[in-house]
PDB file of C-alpha atoms and ligand atoms in Angstrom:
ATOM      1  CA  MET A   1      11.770 -18.912   7.062  1.00 92.00           C
ATOM      2  CA  LEU A   2       9.578 -18.108   4.340  1.00 96.00           C
ATOM      3  CA  TYR A   3       9.768 -14.539   2.573  1.00 98.00           C
ATOM      4  CA  SER A   4       7.202 -12.667   0.648  1.00 98.00           C
ATOM      5  CA  VAL A   5       8.636 -11.352  -2.616  1.00 98.00           C
ATOM      6  CA  ARG A   6       6.509  -8.739  -4.528  1.00 97.00           C
ATOM      7  CA  MET A   7       7.192  -6.717  -7.900  1.00 97.00           C
ATOM      8  CA  ARG A   8       5.385  -3.852  -9.349  1.00 95.00           C
ATOM      9  CA  ALA A   9       6.743  -2.402 -12.441  1.00 96.00           C
ATOM     10  CA  ALA A  10       5.672   1.067 -14.291  1.00 95.00           C
ATOM     11  CA  GLU A  11       6.810   2.966 -17.403  1.00 94.00           C
ATOM     12  CA  ASN A  12       7.236   6.794 -16.872  1.00 93.00           C
ATOM     13  CA  GLY A  13       8.385   6.656 -13.189  1.00 91.00           C
ATOM     14  CA  ASP A  14       6.866   5.150 -10.314  1.00 91.00           C
ATOM     15  CA  HIS A  15       3.072   4.496  -9.952  1.00 84.00           C
ATOM     16  CA  GLY A  16       2.526   6.937  -7.366  1.00 84.00           C
ATOM     17  CA  GLU A  17       3.930   9.623  -9.857  1.00 84.00           C
ATOM     18  CA  GLY A  18       2.159   9.248 -12.951  1.00 85.00           C
ATOM     19  CA  GLY A  19       3.849   6.141 -14.152  1.00 91.00           C
ATOM     20  CA  ARG A  20       1.705   3.576 -16.079  1.00 90.00           C
ATOM     21  CA  HIS A  21       1.429   0.159 -14.516  1.00 91.00           C
ATOM     22  CA  ILE A  22       3.151  -2.414 -16.716  1.00 93.00           C
ATOM     23  CA  SER A  23       3.061  -5.878 -14.758  1.00 92.00           C
ATOM     24  CA  GLY A  24       3.378  -7.190 -10.895  1.00 93.00           C
ATOM     25  CA  ALA A  25       3.874 -10.315  -9.509  1.00 95.00           C
ATOM     26  CA  GLU A  26       3.667 -12.271  -5.891  1.00 96.00           C
ATOM     27  CA  SER A  27       5.608 -15.108  -4.552  1.00 96.00           C
ATOM     28  CA  ILE A  28       6.324 -16.765  -1.123  1.00 97.00           C
ATOM     29  CA  VAL A  29       9.525 -18.488  -1.215  1.00 96.00           C
ATOM     30  CA  PRO A  30      12.310 -19.907   1.112  1.00 96.00           C
ATOM     31  CA  GLU A  31      15.290 -17.563   1.548  1.00 97.00           C
ATOM     32  CA  GLU A  32      17.597 -19.786  -0.875  1.00 97.00           C
ATOM     33  CA  GLU A  33      15.131 -18.925  -4.005  1.00 96.00           C
ATOM     34  CA  LEU A  34      14.969 -15.064  -3.221  1.00 98.00           C
ATOM     35  CA  GLY A  35      17.628 -14.193  -5.859  1.00 97.00           C
ATOM     36  CA  ARG A  36      16.339 -16.241  -8.388  1.00 97.00           C
ATOM     37  CA  THR A  37      13.054 -15.027  -7.761  1.00 97.00           C
ATOM     38  CA  ALA A  38      13.739 -11.452  -7.800  1.00 97.00           C
ATOM     39  CA  GLU A  39      15.708 -12.064 -11.065  1.00 97.00           C
ATOM     40  CA  ALA A  40      12.934 -13.707 -12.745  1.00 96.00           C
ATOM     41  CA  MET A  41      10.606 -10.722 -11.763  1.00 96.00           C
ATOM     42  CA  ILE A  42      12.924  -8.198 -13.145  1.00 97.00           C
ATOM     43  CA  ASN A  43      13.473  -9.988 -16.288  1.00 95.00           C
ATOM     44  CA  ARG A  44       9.631 -10.163 -16.521  1.00 93.00           C
ATOM     45  CA  ALA A  45       9.247  -6.417 -16.054  1.00 95.00           C
ATOM     46  CA  LEU A  46      11.980  -5.561 -18.473  1.00 95.00           C
ATOM     47  CA  ARG A  47      10.412  -7.686 -21.136  1.00 92.00           C
ATOM     48  CA  HIS A  48       6.793  -7.027 -21.180  1.00 90.00           C
ATOM     49  CA  ALA A  49       4.016  -7.062 -24.043  1.00 87.00           C
ATOM     50  CA  LYS A  50       2.919  -3.906 -22.164  1.00 89.00           C
ATOM     51  CA  GLY A  51       5.917  -1.640 -22.676  1.00 89.00           C
ATOM     52  CA  GLN A  52       9.300  -1.287 -21.281  1.00 89.00           C
ATOM     53  CA  ALA A  53       9.358  -0.896 -17.383  1.00 94.00           C
ATOM     54  CA  ASP A  54      11.771   2.141 -16.242  1.00 95.00           C
ATOM     55  CA  PHE A  55      10.507   1.773 -12.704  1.00 97.00           C
ATOM     56  CA  ILE A  56      10.692  -1.766 -10.801  1.00 97.00           C
ATOM     57  CA  ASN A  57       9.958  -2.083  -7.132  1.00 97.00           C
ATOM     58  CA  ILE A  58      10.772  -5.353  -5.739  1.00 98.00           C
ATOM     59  CA  THR A  59       9.790  -5.997  -1.786  1.00 97.00           C
ATOM     60  CA  VAL A  60      11.171  -8.461   0.243  1.00 98.00           C
ATOM     61  CA  GLU A  61       9.526  -9.322   3.658  1.00 97.00           C
ATOM     62  CA  ALA A  62       9.818 -12.241   5.863  1.00 97.00           C
ATOM     63  CA  VAL A  63       6.708 -13.880   6.850  1.00 97.00           C
ATOM     64  CA  ASN A  64       6.123 -15.791  10.138  1.00 94.00           C
ATOM     65  CA  SER A  65       5.235 -19.352   9.481  1.00 91.00           C
ATOM     66  CA  GLY A  66       2.629 -19.242  12.446  1.00 95.00           C
ATOM     67  CA  ASP A  67       0.906 -16.244  10.418  1.00 96.00           C
ATOM     68  CA  ILE A  68       0.321 -18.320   7.062  1.00 97.00           C
ATOM     69  CA  ALA A  69      -3.415 -19.367   6.272  1.00 98.00           C
ATOM     70  CA  MET A  70      -3.935 -22.407   4.130  1.00 98.00           C
ATOM     71  CA  ALA A  71      -6.538 -22.257   1.152  1.00 98.00           C
ATOM     72  CA  ALA A  72      -7.607 -24.961  -1.572  1.00 98.00           C
ATOM     73  CA  LEU A  73      -6.944 -24.356  -5.012  1.00 98.00           C
ATOM     74  CA  LEU A  74     -10.000 -23.684  -7.195  1.00 98.00           C
ATOM     75  CA  PRO A  75     -11.360 -26.502  -9.335  1.00 97.00           C
ATOM     76  CA  VAL A  76     -10.948 -25.705 -13.315  1.00 97.00           C
ATOM     77  CA  THR A  77     -13.397 -25.693 -15.825  1.00 96.00           C
ATOM     78  CA  ALA A  78     -13.485 -24.148 -19.473  1.00 94.00           C
ATOM     79  CA  ALA A  79     -16.518 -22.385 -20.778  1.00 94.00           C
ATOM     80  CA  LYS A  80     -17.092 -22.943 -24.689  1.00 90.00           C
ATOM     81  CA  GLU A  81     -18.237 -19.563 -25.761  1.00 87.00           C
ATOM     82  CA  VAL A  82     -15.592 -18.274 -28.191  1.00 87.00           C
ATOM     83  CA  SER A  83     -16.628 -14.635 -29.306  1.00 95.00           C
ATOM     84  CA  VAL A  84     -16.244 -11.728 -26.896  1.00 97.00           C
ATOM     85  CA  GLU A  85     -19.608 -10.941 -26.892  1.00 97.00           C
ATOM     86  CA  GLU A  86     -20.930 -14.727 -26.170  1.00 97.00           C
ATOM     87  CA  GLY A  87     -17.721 -14.891 -23.382  1.00 97.00           C
ATOM     88  CA  ARG A  88     -18.915 -11.661 -21.575  1.00 98.00           C
ATOM     89  CA  GLN A  89     -22.237 -12.760 -21.675  1.00 98.00           C
ATOM     90  CA  ALA A  90     -22.011 -16.381 -20.232  1.00 97.00           C
ATOM     91  CA  ALA A  91     -19.592 -14.679 -17.999  1.00 98.00           C
ATOM     92  CA  VAL A  92     -22.602 -12.622 -16.287  1.00 98.00           C
ATOM     93  CA  ARG A  93     -24.295 -16.019 -16.136  1.00 98.00           C
ATOM     94  CA  SER A  94     -21.536 -17.383 -14.297  1.00 98.00           C
ATOM     95  CA  LEU A  95     -21.491 -14.672 -12.016  1.00 98.00           C
ATOM     96  CA  VAL A  96     -25.201 -15.065 -11.407  1.00 98.00           C
ATOM     97  CA  GLN A  97     -24.604 -18.823 -10.778  1.00 97.00           C
ATOM     98  CA  ALA A  98     -22.127 -17.807  -8.062  1.00 97.00           C
ATOM     99  CA  GLY A  99     -24.533 -15.401  -6.254  1.00 98.00           C
ATOM    100  CA  VAL A 100     -24.193 -12.186  -7.609  1.00 98.00           C
ATOM    101  CA  ALA A 101     -27.568 -10.243  -8.375  1.00 98.00           C
ATOM    102  CA  GLU A 102     -27.734 -10.062 -12.359  1.00 98.00           C
ATOM    103  CA  PRO A 103     -27.824  -6.001 -12.444  1.00 98.00           C
ATOM    104  CA  ALA A 104     -24.667  -6.064 -10.186  1.00 98.00           C
ATOM    105  CA  ALA A 105     -22.955  -8.658 -12.726  1.00 98.00           C
ATOM    106  CA  VAL A 106     -23.851  -6.311 -15.520  1.00 98.00           C
ATOM    107  CA  ARG A 107     -22.412  -3.313 -13.850  1.00 98.00           C
ATOM    108  CA  GLY A 108     -19.266  -4.853 -12.934  1.00 98.00           C
ATOM    109  CA  LEU A 109     -18.576  -6.144 -16.259  1.00 98.00           C
ATOM    110  CA  SER A 110     -19.415  -2.606 -17.592  1.00 97.00           C
ATOM    111  CA  LEU A 111     -16.919  -1.304 -15.043  1.00 97.00           C
ATOM    112  CA  LEU A 112     -14.175  -3.488 -16.623  1.00 96.00           C
ATOM    113  CA  VAL A 113     -15.368  -2.499 -20.476  1.00 97.00           C
ATOM    114  CA  SER A 114     -15.249   1.259 -19.939  1.00 95.00           C
ATOM    115  CA  LEU A 115     -11.939   1.425 -18.258  1.00 94.00           C
ATOM    116  CA  THR A 116      -9.617   3.560 -20.251  1.00 93.00           C
ATOM    117  CA  GLU A 117      -6.474   2.884 -18.332  1.00 89.00           C
ATOM    118  CA  SER A 118      -5.524  -0.333 -16.601  1.00 86.00           C
ATOM    119  CA  MET A 119      -5.640  -0.152 -12.670  1.00 90.00           C
ATOM    120  CA  ARG A 120      -2.864  -2.000 -10.773  1.00 89.00           C
ATOM    121  CA  GLY A 121      -5.474  -3.585  -8.568  1.00 96.00           C
ATOM    122  CA  ALA A 122      -9.128  -4.807  -8.201  1.00 98.00           C
ATOM    123  CA  VAL A 123     -12.367  -2.847  -7.482  1.00 98.00           C
ATOM    124  CA  LEU A 124     -14.760  -3.864  -4.937  1.00 98.00           C
ATOM    125  CA  VAL A 125     -18.188  -3.850  -5.766  1.00 98.00           C
ATOM    126  CA  CYS A 126     -21.412  -4.931  -3.983  1.00 98.00           C
ATOM    127  CA  SER A 127     -22.906  -8.058  -5.141  1.00 98.00           C
ATOM    128  CA  GLU A 128     -26.527  -7.215  -4.834  1.00 98.00           C
ATOM    129  CA  THR A 129     -26.165  -3.314  -6.399  1.00 97.00           C
ATOM    130  CA  GLY A 130     -23.238  -3.283  -8.323  1.00 97.00           C
ATOM    131  CA  ASN A 131     -21.965   0.012  -6.326  1.00 97.00           C
ATOM    132  CA  ARG A 132     -18.408   0.630  -5.987  1.00 96.00           C
ATOM    133  CA  LEU A 133     -17.369  -0.071  -2.146  1.00 96.00           C
ATOM    134  CA  ASP A 134     -13.590   0.478  -2.035  1.00 94.00           C
ATOM    135  CA  SER A 135     -12.059   3.758  -2.061  1.00 92.00           C
ATOM    136  CA  SER A 136      -8.684   2.840  -3.682  1.00 92.00           C
ATOM    137  CA  GLY A 137      -9.301   5.182  -6.810  1.00 90.00           C
ATOM    138  CA  THR A 138      -7.645   4.378 -10.002  1.00 88.00           C
ATOM    139  CA  ARG A 139      -4.841   2.222  -8.021  1.00 91.00           C
ATOM    140  CA  GLY A 140      -7.374  -0.539  -6.821  1.00 95.00           C
ATOM    141  CA  ILE A 141      -6.870  -3.118  -4.329  1.00 97.00           C
ATOM    142  CA  ARG A 142      -3.963  -5.726  -4.770  1.00 96.00           C
ATOM    143  CA  VAL A 143      -4.044  -8.938  -3.481  1.00 97.00           C
ATOM    144  CA  SER A 144      -0.731 -10.096  -2.092  1.00 97.00           C
ATOM    145  CA  ARG A 145       1.302 -12.441  -0.217  1.00 97.00           C
ATOM    146  CA  MET A 146      -0.070 -15.721  -1.712  1.00 97.00           C
ATOM    147  CA  ALA A 147       1.619 -18.584  -3.473  1.00 97.00           C
ATOM    148  CA  ALA A 148       1.560 -22.395  -4.288  1.00 97.00           C
ATOM    149  CA  ALA A 149       2.223 -24.413  -1.250  1.00 96.00           C
ATOM    150  CA  ASP A 150       4.326 -26.275  -3.656  1.00 95.00           C
ATOM    151  CA  GLU A 151       4.996 -24.815  -6.493  1.00 93.00           C
ATOM    152  CA  ASN A 152       6.467 -27.789  -8.498  1.00 94.00           C
ATOM    153  CA  ALA A 153       3.372 -29.931  -7.546  1.00 95.00           C
ATOM    154  CA  PHE A 154       1.064 -27.088  -8.636  1.00 97.00           C
ATOM    155  CA  ALA A 155       2.648 -26.830 -12.033  1.00 95.00           C
ATOM    156  CA  ALA A 156       2.716 -30.633 -12.546  1.00 95.00           C
ATOM    157  CA  ALA A 157      -1.020 -31.010 -11.634  1.00 94.00           C
ATOM    158  CA  LEU A 158      -2.062 -28.182 -13.925  1.00 95.00           C
ATOM    159  CA  LEU A 159      -0.083 -29.779 -16.740  1.00 94.00           C
ATOM    160  CA  ARG A 160      -1.739 -33.010 -16.348  1.00 91.00           C
ATOM    161  CA  LYS A 161      -4.940 -31.132 -17.105  1.00 89.00           C
ATOM    162  CA  GLY A 162      -3.367 -29.489 -20.285  1.00 91.00           C
ATOM    163  CA  LEU A 163      -3.149 -25.961 -18.371  1.00 92.00           C
ATOM    164  CA  SER A 164       0.280 -24.067 -18.450  1.00 90.00           C
ATOM    165  CA  GLY A 165       1.568 -20.787 -18.876  1.00 92.00           C
ATOM    166  CA  SER A 166       2.135 -17.898 -16.043  1.00 92.00           C
ATOM    167  CA  HIS A 167      -1.037 -16.240 -16.539  1.00 95.00           C
ATOM    168  CA  VAL A 168      -3.182 -19.236 -15.616  1.00 96.00           C
ATOM    169  CA  LYS A 169      -1.118 -20.179 -12.740  1.00 96.00           C
ATOM    170  CA  GLU A 170      -0.869 -16.796 -11.242  1.00 97.00           C
ATOM    171  CA  ALA A 171      -4.579 -16.298 -11.806  1.00 98.00           C
ATOM    172  CA  LEU A 172      -5.552 -19.499 -10.347  1.00 98.00           C
ATOM    173  CA  ILE A 173      -3.373 -18.738  -6.997  1.00 98.00           C
ATOM    174  CA  LEU A 174      -4.736 -15.456  -6.719  1.00 98.00           C
ATOM    175  CA  ALA A 175      -8.384 -16.241  -7.472  1.00 98.00           C
ATOM    176  CA  SER A 176      -8.026 -19.505  -4.697  1.00 98.00           C
ATOM    177  CA  LYS A 177      -7.080 -16.785  -2.029  1.00 98.00           C
ATOM    178  CA  VAL A 178      -9.906 -14.193  -3.271  1.00 98.00           C
ATOM    179  CA  ALA A 179     -12.235 -16.858  -3.287  1.00 98.00           C
ATOM    180  CA  ALA A 180     -11.685 -17.941   0.372  1.00 98.00           C
ATOM    181  CA  ALA A 181     -11.846 -14.518   1.249  1.00 97.00           C
ATOM    182  CA  PRO A 182     -14.445 -13.394   3.969  1.00 92.00           C
ATOM    183  CA  GLY A 183     -17.494 -12.064   2.227  1.00 95.00           C
ATOM    184  CA  ILE A 184     -16.486 -12.612  -1.323  1.00 98.00           C
ATOM    185  CA  VAL A 185     -19.218 -13.751  -3.403  1.00 98.00           C
ATOM    186  CA  ALA A 186     -17.053 -14.012  -7.142  1.00 98.00           C
ATOM    187  CA  GLU A 187     -14.552 -12.514  -9.023  1.00 98.00           C
ATOM    188  CA  LEU A 188     -14.630 -11.232 -12.789  1.00 98.00           C
ATOM    189  CA  CYS A 189     -10.919 -10.554 -14.316  1.00 98.00           C
ATOM    190  CA  TRP A 190      -9.408 -10.295 -17.695  1.00 98.00           C
ATOM    191  CA  SER A 191      -5.741  -9.636 -18.689  1.00 96.00           C
ATOM    192  CA  ASP A 192      -4.237  -6.158 -19.241  1.00 94.00           C
ATOM    193  CA  ASP A 193      -1.822  -7.927 -21.565  1.00 93.00           C
ATOM    194  CA  PRO A 194      -2.575  -7.114 -25.358  1.00 94.00           C
ATOM    195  CA  ASP A 195      -1.795 -10.556 -26.589  1.00 95.00           C
ATOM    196  CA  TYR A 196      -3.786 -12.415 -23.923  1.00 96.00           C
ATOM    197  CA  THR A 197      -7.495 -12.291 -24.401  1.00 96.00           C
ATOM    198  CA  ALA A 198      -8.593 -15.122 -21.964  1.00 96.00           C
ATOM    199  CA  GLY A 199     -10.421 -14.320 -18.638  1.00 97.00           C
ATOM    200  CA  TYR A 200     -12.329 -16.203 -15.847  1.00 98.00           C
ATOM    201  CA  VAL A 201     -15.143 -16.044 -13.270  1.00 98.00           C
ATOM    202  CA  ALA A 202     -14.205 -17.392 -10.004  1.00 98.00           C
ATOM    203  CA  SER A 203     -16.079 -18.307  -6.883  1.00 98.00           C
ATOM    204  CA  SER A 204     -15.962 -20.736  -3.933  1.00 97.00           C
ATOM    205  CA  VAL A 205     -19.605 -22.120  -5.585  1.00 95.00           C
ATOM    206  CA  ALA A 206     -18.722 -22.517  -8.901  1.00 95.00           C
ATOM    207  CA  GLY A 207     -14.655 -22.743  -9.011  1.00 97.00           C
ATOM    208  CA  TYR A 208     -12.521 -21.208 -11.771  1.00 98.00           C
ATOM    209  CA  VAL A 209     -14.708 -20.670 -15.098  1.00 97.00           C
ATOM    210  CA  ARG A 210     -11.901 -19.894 -17.849  1.00 96.00           C
ATOM    211  CA  PHE A 211     -13.211 -17.970 -21.080  1.00 96.00           C
ATOM    212  CA  PRO A 212     -11.096 -17.957 -24.058  1.00 95.00           C
ATOM    213  CA  ARG A 213     -11.964 -14.597 -25.212  1.00 96.00           C
ATOM    214  CA  LEU A 214     -13.318 -11.908 -22.699  1.00 98.00           C
ATOM    215  CA  LYS A 215     -11.458  -8.912 -24.945  1.00 97.00           C
ATOM    216  CA  PRO A 216     -10.445  -8.402 -28.219  1.00 96.00           C
ATOM    217  CA  LEU A 217      -7.088  -9.248 -28.937  1.00 96.00           C
ATOM    218  CA  GLY A 218      -4.805  -6.462 -28.904  1.00 96.00           C
ATOM    219  CA  LEU A 219      -6.213  -4.261 -26.181  1.00 95.00           C
ATOM    220  CA  PRO A 220      -3.846  -3.454 -23.505  1.00 93.00           C
ATOM    221  CA  LEU A 221      -6.894  -2.888 -21.126  1.00 95.00           C
ATOM    222  CA  GLY A 222      -7.894  -5.357 -18.316  1.00 96.00           C
ATOM    223  CA  GLY A 223      -8.657  -5.205 -14.725  1.00 97.00           C
ATOM    224  CA  ARG A 224     -10.389  -7.319 -11.668  1.00 98.00           C
ATOM    225  CA  VAL A 225     -13.790  -6.992 -10.085  1.00 98.00           C
ATOM    226  CA  PHE A 226     -14.405  -8.706  -6.621  1.00 98.00           C
ATOM    227  CA  PHE A 227     -18.321  -8.867  -5.734  1.00 98.00           C
ATOM    228  CA  ILE A 228     -18.833  -8.889  -1.986  1.00 98.00           C
ATOM    229  CA  ASN A 229     -21.608  -9.564  -0.162  1.00 96.00           C
ATOM    230  CA  ARG A 230     -23.572  -7.006   1.975  1.00 90.00           C
ATOM    231  CA  TYR A 231     -22.735  -8.199   5.067  1.00 90.00           C
ATOM    232  CA  SER A 232     -18.834  -8.410   4.971  1.00 92.00           C
ATOM    233  CA  VAL A 233     -16.583  -5.917   6.907  1.00 94.00           C
ATOM    234  CA  LEU A 234     -14.533  -3.831   4.427  1.00 96.00           C
ATOM    235  CA  ALA A 235     -11.735  -3.120   6.307  1.00 95.00           C
ATOM    236  CA  GLU A 236     -11.047  -6.845   7.417  1.00 96.00           C
ATOM    237  CA  LEU A 237     -11.768  -8.185   3.674  1.00 97.00           C
ATOM    238  CA  VAL A 238      -8.970  -5.550   2.238  1.00 97.00           C
ATOM    239  CA  LYS A 239      -6.996  -6.424   5.147  1.00 97.00           C
ATOM    240  CA  TYR A 240      -6.844  -9.965   4.351  1.00 98.00           C
ATOM    241  CA  LEU A 241      -6.716  -9.521   0.631  1.00 98.00           C
ATOM    242  CA  GLU A 242      -3.521  -7.183   1.208  1.00 97.00           C
ATOM    243  CA  LYS A 243      -1.763  -8.514   3.918  1.00 97.00           C
ATOM    244  CA  GLN A 244      -2.676 -12.068   4.972  1.00 98.00           C
ATOM    245  CA  PRO A 245      -0.230 -14.620   3.656  1.00 98.00           C
ATOM    246  CA  VAL A 246      -1.934 -17.608   1.901  1.00 98.00           C
ATOM    247  CA  LEU A 247      -0.448 -20.837   0.794  1.00 98.00           C
ATOM    248  CA  ILE A 248      -2.582 -22.839  -1.872  1.00 98.00           C
ATOM    249  CA  GLU A 249      -3.108 -26.409  -1.528  1.00 98.00           C
ATOM    250  CA  ILE A 250      -3.906 -29.042  -4.218  1.00 97.00           C
ATOM    251  CA  PRO A 251      -7.020 -30.905  -2.470  1.00 95.00           C
ATOM    252  CA  ASP A 252      -7.461 -34.442  -3.338  1.00 91.00           C
ATOM    253  CA  GLY A 253      -9.053 -35.186  -6.102  1.00 89.00           C
ATOM    254  CA  TRP A 254      -8.513 -31.993  -7.733  1.00 94.00           C
ATOM    255  CA  SER A 255     -10.385 -31.250 -10.993  1.00 90.00           C
ATOM    256  CA  GLY A 256      -9.202 -29.468 -14.205  1.00 86.00           C
ATOM    257  CA  GLU A 257     -10.343 -28.729 -17.601  1.00 81.00           C
ATOM    258  CA  GLY A 258      -7.723 -27.037 -19.449  1.00 63.00           C
ATOM    259  CA  SER A 259      -8.484 -26.446 -22.965  1.00 55.00           C
ATOM    260  CA  VAL A 260     -10.213 -23.201 -24.039  1.00 50.00           C
TER     261      VAL A 260
HETATM  262  N1  LIG B 301      -4.694  -7.957  -7.204  1.00 70.44           N
HETATM  263  C1  LIG B 301      -5.702  -6.997  -7.536  1.00 70.44           C
HETATM  264  N2  LIG B 301      -5.715  -6.852  -8.972  1.00 70.44           N
HETATM  265  C2  LIG B 301      -4.781  -7.374  -9.637  1.00 70.44           C
HETATM  266  C3  LIG B 301      -3.571  -8.084  -9.430  1.00 70.44           C
HETATM  267  C4  LIG B 301      -3.780  -8.377  -7.883  1.00 70.44           C
HETATM  268  N3  LIG B 301      -2.162  -8.962  -7.301  1.00 70.44           N
HETATM  269  N4  LIG B 301      -2.786  -8.361 -10.493  1.00 70.44           N
HETATM  270  C5  LIG B 301      -3.457  -7.767 -11.391  1.00 70.44           C
HETATM  271  N5  LIG B 301      -4.521  -7.073 -10.910  1.00 70.44           N
HETATM  272  C6  LIG B 301      -5.626  -6.447 -11.634  1.00 70.44           C
HETATM  273  C7  LIG B 301      -4.949  -5.340 -12.369  1.00 70.44           C
HETATM  274  O1  LIG B 301      -6.363  -4.527 -12.397  1.00 70.44           O
HETATM  275  C8  LIG B 301      -4.554  -5.736 -13.676  1.00 70.44           C
HETATM  276  O2  LIG B 301      -4.776  -4.757 -14.568  1.00 70.44           O
HETATM  277  C9  LIG B 301      -5.736  -6.879 -14.197  1.00 70.44           C
HETATM  278  O3  LIG B 301      -5.938  -7.252 -13.001  1.00 70.44           O
HETATM  279  C10 LIG B 301      -5.059  -8.076 -15.240  1.00 70.44           C
HETATM  280  O4  LIG B 301      -3.600  -8.376 -14.555  1.00 70.44           O
HETATM  281  O5  LIG B 301      -7.242 -18.708 -17.122  1.00 70.44           O
HETATM  282  O6  LIG B 301      -3.003 -11.955 -16.545  1.00 70.44           O
HETATM  283  O7  LIG B 301      -1.942  -9.905 -14.554  1.00 70.44           O
HETATM  284  O8  LIG B 301      -5.846 -18.431 -18.921  1.00 70.44           O
HETATM  285  O9  LIG B 301      -2.975  -8.977 -16.751  1.00 70.44           O
HETATM  286  C11 LIG B 301      -6.514 -14.536 -16.463  1.00 70.44           C
HETATM  287  C12 LIG B 301      -6.906 -15.668 -17.662  1.00 70.44           C
HETATM  288  C13 LIG B 301      -5.374 -14.002 -16.784  1.00 70.44           C
HETATM  289  C14 LIG B 301      -6.164 -16.602 -17.122  1.00 70.44           C
HETATM  290  C15 LIG B 301      -5.161 -12.686 -15.887  1.00 70.44           C
HETATM  291  O10 LIG B 301      -4.082 -10.568 -15.144  1.00 70.44           O
HETATM  292  C16 LIG B 301      -6.315 -18.210 -17.764  1.00 70.44           C
HETATM  293  C17 LIG B 301      -4.248 -11.858 -15.995  1.00 70.44           C
HETATM  294  P1  LIG B 301      -3.205  -9.603 -15.370  1.00 70.44           P
HETATM  295 MG1  LIG B 302      -0.989  -8.243 -16.767  1.00 70.44          MG
END
């Protein structure tokens, strides 16, 4: 039996009661790894660069193996733009290459730039207009129930390409689930961790493109924008993102370029 394990942590109380989001994590593990997984998530919430969590919620839920879908790990490339300004311009170009209309890409980017508080989840916008489509307010849509199909093989494959660290690992798993979603055109993301400036644009067309700096060092503001096509059924998409258990497999010949 496999279990979905989810953690969310906040400072100054629960998220729903005004607490500030500190950290979240997702995994799908067998029973014998539940204790270790929960412990690692608690430690991470307690020692986070964004602050000291005083509220930590861990949810453990059995997953029926028949309900699990598989998706492929996205190929990784590294962009060369090193400044925040150039990086953001190049990120817009990547979004356009993935099929997002340029004005929508620019609006999506400015949504993230203008955040005054980090959200816990992602914003869904129309890939043609850039209009926001979800009604999750300042919470955002949280992608859940995803993990590497084989955690050790995944870590080893990344390491062979010079990729390591929890940020890139978790982002790749999330982005691979999202890119496989019905109706997703592309995703734009950068971290809300003050000491982590890298971000990415991901899509099934162009893979996962890493940018070394999409925000200034020290800024505790980040987020995610999912660009969705106008034919997608919002309720189905949100259900897939939040509820569908997905394990990410490494395709034969997977290509990764680590250095940013
Ligand atoms: N579902 C939807 N949105 C999420 C989720 C989720 N499960 N987790 C985080 N977010 C949103 C939320 O708004 C956060 O404030 C924001 O994303 C950033 O989350 O290649 O670490 O976990 O080196 O800080 C990208 C670059 C790292 C990795 C992203 O995001 C690389 C990162 P963080
Ligand atoms: Mg973070």
